[in-house]
mmCIF file of C-alpha atoms in Angstrom:
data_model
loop_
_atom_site.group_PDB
_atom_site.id
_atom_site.type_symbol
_atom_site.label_atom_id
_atom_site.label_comp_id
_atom_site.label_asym_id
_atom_site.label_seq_id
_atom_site.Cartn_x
_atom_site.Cartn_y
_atom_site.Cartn_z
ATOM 1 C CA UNK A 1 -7.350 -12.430 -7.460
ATOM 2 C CA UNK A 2 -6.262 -10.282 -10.682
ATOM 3 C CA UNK A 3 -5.583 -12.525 -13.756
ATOM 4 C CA UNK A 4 -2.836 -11.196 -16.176
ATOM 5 C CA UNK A 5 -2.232 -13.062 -19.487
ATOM 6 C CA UNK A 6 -4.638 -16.322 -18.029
ATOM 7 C CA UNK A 7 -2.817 -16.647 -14.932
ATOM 8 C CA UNK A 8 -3.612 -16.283 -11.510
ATOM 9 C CA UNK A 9 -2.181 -13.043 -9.345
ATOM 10 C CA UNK A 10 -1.009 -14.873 -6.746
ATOM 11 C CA UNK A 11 0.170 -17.601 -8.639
ATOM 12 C CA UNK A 12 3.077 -15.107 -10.406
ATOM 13 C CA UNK A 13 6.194 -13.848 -9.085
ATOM 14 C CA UNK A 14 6.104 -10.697 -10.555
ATOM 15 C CA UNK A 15 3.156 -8.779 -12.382
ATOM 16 C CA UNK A 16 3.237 -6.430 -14.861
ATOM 17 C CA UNK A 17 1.624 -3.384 -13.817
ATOM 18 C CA UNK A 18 1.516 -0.400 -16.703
ATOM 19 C CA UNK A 19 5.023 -0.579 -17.961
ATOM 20 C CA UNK A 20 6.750 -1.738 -14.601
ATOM 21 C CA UNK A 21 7.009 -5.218 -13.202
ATOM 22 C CA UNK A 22 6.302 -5.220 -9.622
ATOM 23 C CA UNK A 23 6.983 -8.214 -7.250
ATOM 24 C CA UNK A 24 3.631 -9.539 -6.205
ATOM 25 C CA UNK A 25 4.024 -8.711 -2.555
ATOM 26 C CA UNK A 26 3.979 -4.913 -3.473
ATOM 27 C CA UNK A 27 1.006 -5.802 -5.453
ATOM 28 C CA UNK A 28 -0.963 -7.065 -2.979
ATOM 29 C CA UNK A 29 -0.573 -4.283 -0.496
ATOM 30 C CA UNK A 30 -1.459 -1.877 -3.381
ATOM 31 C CA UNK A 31 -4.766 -3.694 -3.969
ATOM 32 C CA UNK A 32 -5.015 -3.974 0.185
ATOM 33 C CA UNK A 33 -4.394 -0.263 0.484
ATOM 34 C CA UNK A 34 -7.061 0.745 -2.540
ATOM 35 C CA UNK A 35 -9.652 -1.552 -0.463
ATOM 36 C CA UNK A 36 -8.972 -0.825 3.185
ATOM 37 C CA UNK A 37 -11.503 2.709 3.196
ATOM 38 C CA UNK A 38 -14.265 -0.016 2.434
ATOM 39 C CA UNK A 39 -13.108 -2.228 4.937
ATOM 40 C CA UNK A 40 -12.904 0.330 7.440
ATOM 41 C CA UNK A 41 -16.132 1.227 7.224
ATOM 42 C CA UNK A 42 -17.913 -2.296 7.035
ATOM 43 C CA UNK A 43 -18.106 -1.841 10.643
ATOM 44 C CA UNK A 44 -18.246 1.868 10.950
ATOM 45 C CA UNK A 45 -15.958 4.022 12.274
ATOM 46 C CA UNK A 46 -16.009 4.495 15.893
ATOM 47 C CA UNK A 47 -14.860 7.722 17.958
ATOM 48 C CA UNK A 48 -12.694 6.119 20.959
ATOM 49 C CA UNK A 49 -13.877 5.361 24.187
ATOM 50 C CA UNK A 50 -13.437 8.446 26.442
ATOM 51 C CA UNK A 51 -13.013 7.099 29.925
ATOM 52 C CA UNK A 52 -14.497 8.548 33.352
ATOM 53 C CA UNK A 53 -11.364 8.145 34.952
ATOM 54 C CA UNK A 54 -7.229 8.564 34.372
ATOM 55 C CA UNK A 55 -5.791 5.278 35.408
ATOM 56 C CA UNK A 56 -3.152 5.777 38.076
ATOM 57 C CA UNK A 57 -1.605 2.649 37.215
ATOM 58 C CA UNK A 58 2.593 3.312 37.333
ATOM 59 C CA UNK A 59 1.905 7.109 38.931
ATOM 60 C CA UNK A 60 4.270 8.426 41.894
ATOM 61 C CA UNK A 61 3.375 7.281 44.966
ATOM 62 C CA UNK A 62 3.782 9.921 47.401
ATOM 63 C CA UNK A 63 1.311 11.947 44.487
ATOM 64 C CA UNK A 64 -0.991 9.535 45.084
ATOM 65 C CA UNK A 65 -1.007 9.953 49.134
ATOM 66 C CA UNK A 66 -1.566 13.485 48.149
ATOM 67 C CA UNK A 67 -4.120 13.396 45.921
ATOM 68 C CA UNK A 68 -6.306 11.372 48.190
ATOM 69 C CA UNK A 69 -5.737 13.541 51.008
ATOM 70 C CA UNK A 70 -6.144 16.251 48.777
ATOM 71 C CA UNK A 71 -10.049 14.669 47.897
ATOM 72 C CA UNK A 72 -10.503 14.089 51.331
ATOM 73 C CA UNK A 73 -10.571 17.512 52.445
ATOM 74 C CA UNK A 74 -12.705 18.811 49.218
ATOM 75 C CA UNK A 75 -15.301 16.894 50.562
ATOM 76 C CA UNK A 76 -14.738 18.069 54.155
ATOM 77 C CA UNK A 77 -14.750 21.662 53.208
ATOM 78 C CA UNK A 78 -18.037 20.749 50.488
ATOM 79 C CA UNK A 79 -19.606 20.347 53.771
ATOM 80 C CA UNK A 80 -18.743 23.157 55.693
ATOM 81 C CA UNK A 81 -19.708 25.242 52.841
ATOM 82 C CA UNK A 82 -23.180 23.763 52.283
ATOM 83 C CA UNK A 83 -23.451 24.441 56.602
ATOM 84 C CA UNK A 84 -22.375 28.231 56.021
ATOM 85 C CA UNK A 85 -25.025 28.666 53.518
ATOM 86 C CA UNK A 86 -27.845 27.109 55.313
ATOM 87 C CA UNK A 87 -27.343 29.103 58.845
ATOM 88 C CA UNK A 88 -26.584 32.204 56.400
ATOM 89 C CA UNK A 89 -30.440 31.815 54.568
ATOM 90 C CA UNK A 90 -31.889 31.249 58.269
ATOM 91 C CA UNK A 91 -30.597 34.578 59.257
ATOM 92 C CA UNK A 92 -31.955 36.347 56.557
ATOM 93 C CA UNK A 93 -35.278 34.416 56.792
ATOM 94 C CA UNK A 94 -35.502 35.859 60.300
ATOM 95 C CA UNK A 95 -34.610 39.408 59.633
#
């Protein structure tokens, strides 16, 4: 810790920093807060975890119902589409 006058930081009450005595609690977050950038980075900083999917944890109910009806039928019509598509290139292909 810091030594002022022989003594041990920790081991005063108050220290005298510049011309004002500050309690040693407020002390030690000062020399916390002039160390944390280092300590953040000690194990780098990380970007947060994007997830692949919103958790529907605590979400409406009846939304819910919809939703997977709703993904149901995006599939079903996926389908149909891809059908369309294939009988539309056969036509050509034969013209």
């Amino acid at each position: 810790m810091v030594t002022v006058c022989g003594l041990v930081g920790y081991a005063l009450g108050r220290i005298l920093v510049g011309s004002n005595v500050v309690p040693y609690l407020m002390w030690s977050i000062v020399l916390d807060v002039s160390r944390s950038n280092r300590k953040d980075h000690r194990n780098g900083i990380k970007k947060p975890k994007k997830h692949r999917f919103m958790s529907m944890k605590g979400v409406d109910q009846k939304f819910l119902r919809n939703l997977r009806f709703a993904k149901k039928h995006n599939k079903r019509n996926h389908h149909h589409q891809q059908q369309k598509q294939q009988q539309q290139e056969q036509q050509q292909s034969e013209a």
